[in-house]
Amino acid sequence: MTHPFAAVLPAAGRGTRFGSEDKLLMNLCGKPLLWWTISVFGESPRISWVVVPVPPARLHKFKGLVASWEFEKYVQVIPGGAYRHLSVLEGLKVLPEETRWVAIHDADRPLLTPELLESVLDAAERVNAVIPAVPIKDTVKRVDLQERINETLPRGDLRAAQTPQVFELKFLRSALEALDPNEIPTDEASILEKIVATHAVAGSYENLKITTPEDLEYARWILAKRLDRRLEKGLRIGIGYDSHRIAEGRPLYLGGVQIPWDKGLVGHSDGDVLLHAVIDALLGASGGMDMGHHFPDTDPAYAGIRSTELFQRAWKDLKKEGYRLNNLDSVILAQEPKLAPHIQEIRQSLAALLEVSPNLIAVKAKTGEEMDSVGRGEGMAAHVAVTLVAGSY
């Protein structure tokens, strides 16, 4: 497995301005604040590794908590440093060698959306260093030690920097290692911008950093509004079913994965019975017509087509309507071949197609116990249930 993108979430701060060292564990709409922060990276199919530097004295506590949250993706909790940049440097030390880019994100910035994360990652692939930022709304004054105003700064070209800040790992590591020990940077971009072109992309005013108790109250309001918007369309439930006959000399595809076997499934397309049931379930959840309506087997354009292509067409339309997967459960009915060795690969394939973490996908296989057409080895079938939600948190 390659690890082009990784994330480091510095969480070793003392919470002085907030007034509590337990800031990251404060309740935010039913979950600890830190849970929300990690979950966005944990569910991103492009982030392969997540590191969370925490206060060394509380390492055991945070390790236990993060483990109890059971993220599908490995989240490595490590002791942080005395300052933010030292925590980041410790995080870089444990990243896989294959890592090319690293996203540094404030652990106390829990309202990052998948869309903003994707925007920053996309930009990072085009440039060496990128940060999200928003225009300054207020007029900014410079004051002296006596709080006397010395200057009004031009607001037009000012931006408030946010995270995640994404850098090519080699540049960030060398910059941090070469940093003057007396210099305490407030973010990583302030180091990199001196030595490499650093770009800004549009951030979000809702991508809030929790610094004070008032910030937490505002974050609760924002997140509650997001949850309400998701429920406006409601949780949509869909079920799908498909079956195909078995024939000699055909390739066997299940969930987009080719299964080694001397037989396969008969179909106008590639006969991927599981993916066909998935498509029907998704279309049903959105209130649409079934797969046969969208991709009729009387149309020669679909003869021999891979079901993954049919899926991508259907899923693209559903995403345009604002839907995303909440979870998927499936059962494949097949007397043979043995599917247990392939279940995880099928699960990973479906997760990649649906752009979600594999922990939202369940794939099971059952035989027909030699009692019906499946049991007699005449065909295969698949049952799928999905839930869809509108938008993202």
mmCIF file of N, CA and C in Angstrom, residues 79-81 85-95:
data_model
loop_
_atom_site.group_PDB
_atom_site.id
_atom_site.type_symbol
_atom_site.label_atom_id
_atom_site.label_comp_id
_atom_site.label_asym_id
_atom_site.label_seq_id
_atom_site.Cartn_x
_atom_site.Cartn_y
_atom_site.Cartn_z
ATOM 1 N N PRO A 79 3.731 10.837 21.698
ATOM 2 C CA PRO A 79 4.014 11.988 22.562
ATOM 3 C C PRO A 79 4.445 13.189 21.730
ATOM 4 N N GLY A 80 3.858 14.351 22.038
ATOM 5 C CA GLY A 80 4.198 15.568 21.314
ATOM 6 C C GLY A 80 5.344 16.310 21.959
ATOM 7 N N GLY A 81 5.670 17.475 21.384
ATOM 8 C CA GLY A 81 6.761 18.290 21.890
ATOM 9 C C GLY A 81 6.264 19.461 22.715
ATOM 10 N N HIS A 85 5.428 23.222 16.603
ATOM 11 C CA HIS A 85 6.297 22.772 15.516
ATOM 12 C C HIS A 85 7.129 21.554 15.914
ATOM 13 N N LEU A 86 7.418 21.421 17.209
ATOM 14 C CA LEU A 86 8.148 20.239 17.676
ATOM 15 C C LEU A 86 7.247 19.007 17.662
ATOM 16 N N SER A 87 5.966 19.204 17.961
ATOM 17 C CA SER A 87 5.011 18.096 17.855
ATOM 18 C C SER A 87 4.877 17.637 16.409
ATOM 19 N N VAL A 88 4.804 18.616 15.501
ATOM 20 C CA VAL A 88 4.711 18.276 14.082
ATOM 21 C C VAL A 88 5.945 17.497 13.640
ATOM 22 N N LEU A 89 7.116 17.940 14.070
ATOM 23 C CA LEU A 89 8.355 17.259 13.698
ATOM 24 C C LEU A 89 8.367 15.823 14.211
ATOM 25 N N GLU A 90 7.880 15.615 15.431
ATOM 26 C CA GLU A 90 7.785 14.251 15.959
ATOM 27 C C GLU A 90 6.834 13.413 15.107
ATOM 28 N N GLY A 91 5.752 14.045 14.662
ATOM 29 C CA GLY A 91 4.808 13.328 13.808
ATOM 30 C C GLY A 91 5.408 12.927 12.477
ATOM 31 N N LEU A 92 6.215 13.807 11.902
ATOM 32 C CA LEU A 92 6.847 13.497 10.616
ATOM 33 C C LEU A 92 7.786 12.306 10.719
ATOM 34 N N LYS A 93 8.385 12.124 11.888
ATOM 35 C CA LYS A 93 9.364 11.047 12.066
ATOM 36 C C LYS A 93 8.741 9.655 11.940
ATOM 37 N N VAL A 94 7.456 9.535 12.196
ATOM 38 C CA VAL A 94 6.833 8.205 12.192
ATOM 39 C C VAL A 94 6.041 7.929 10.918
ATOM 40 N N LEU A 95 6.059 8.846 9.959
ATOM 41 C CA LEU A 95 5.309 8.633 8.727
ATOM 42 C C LEU A 95 5.984 7.572 7.864
#
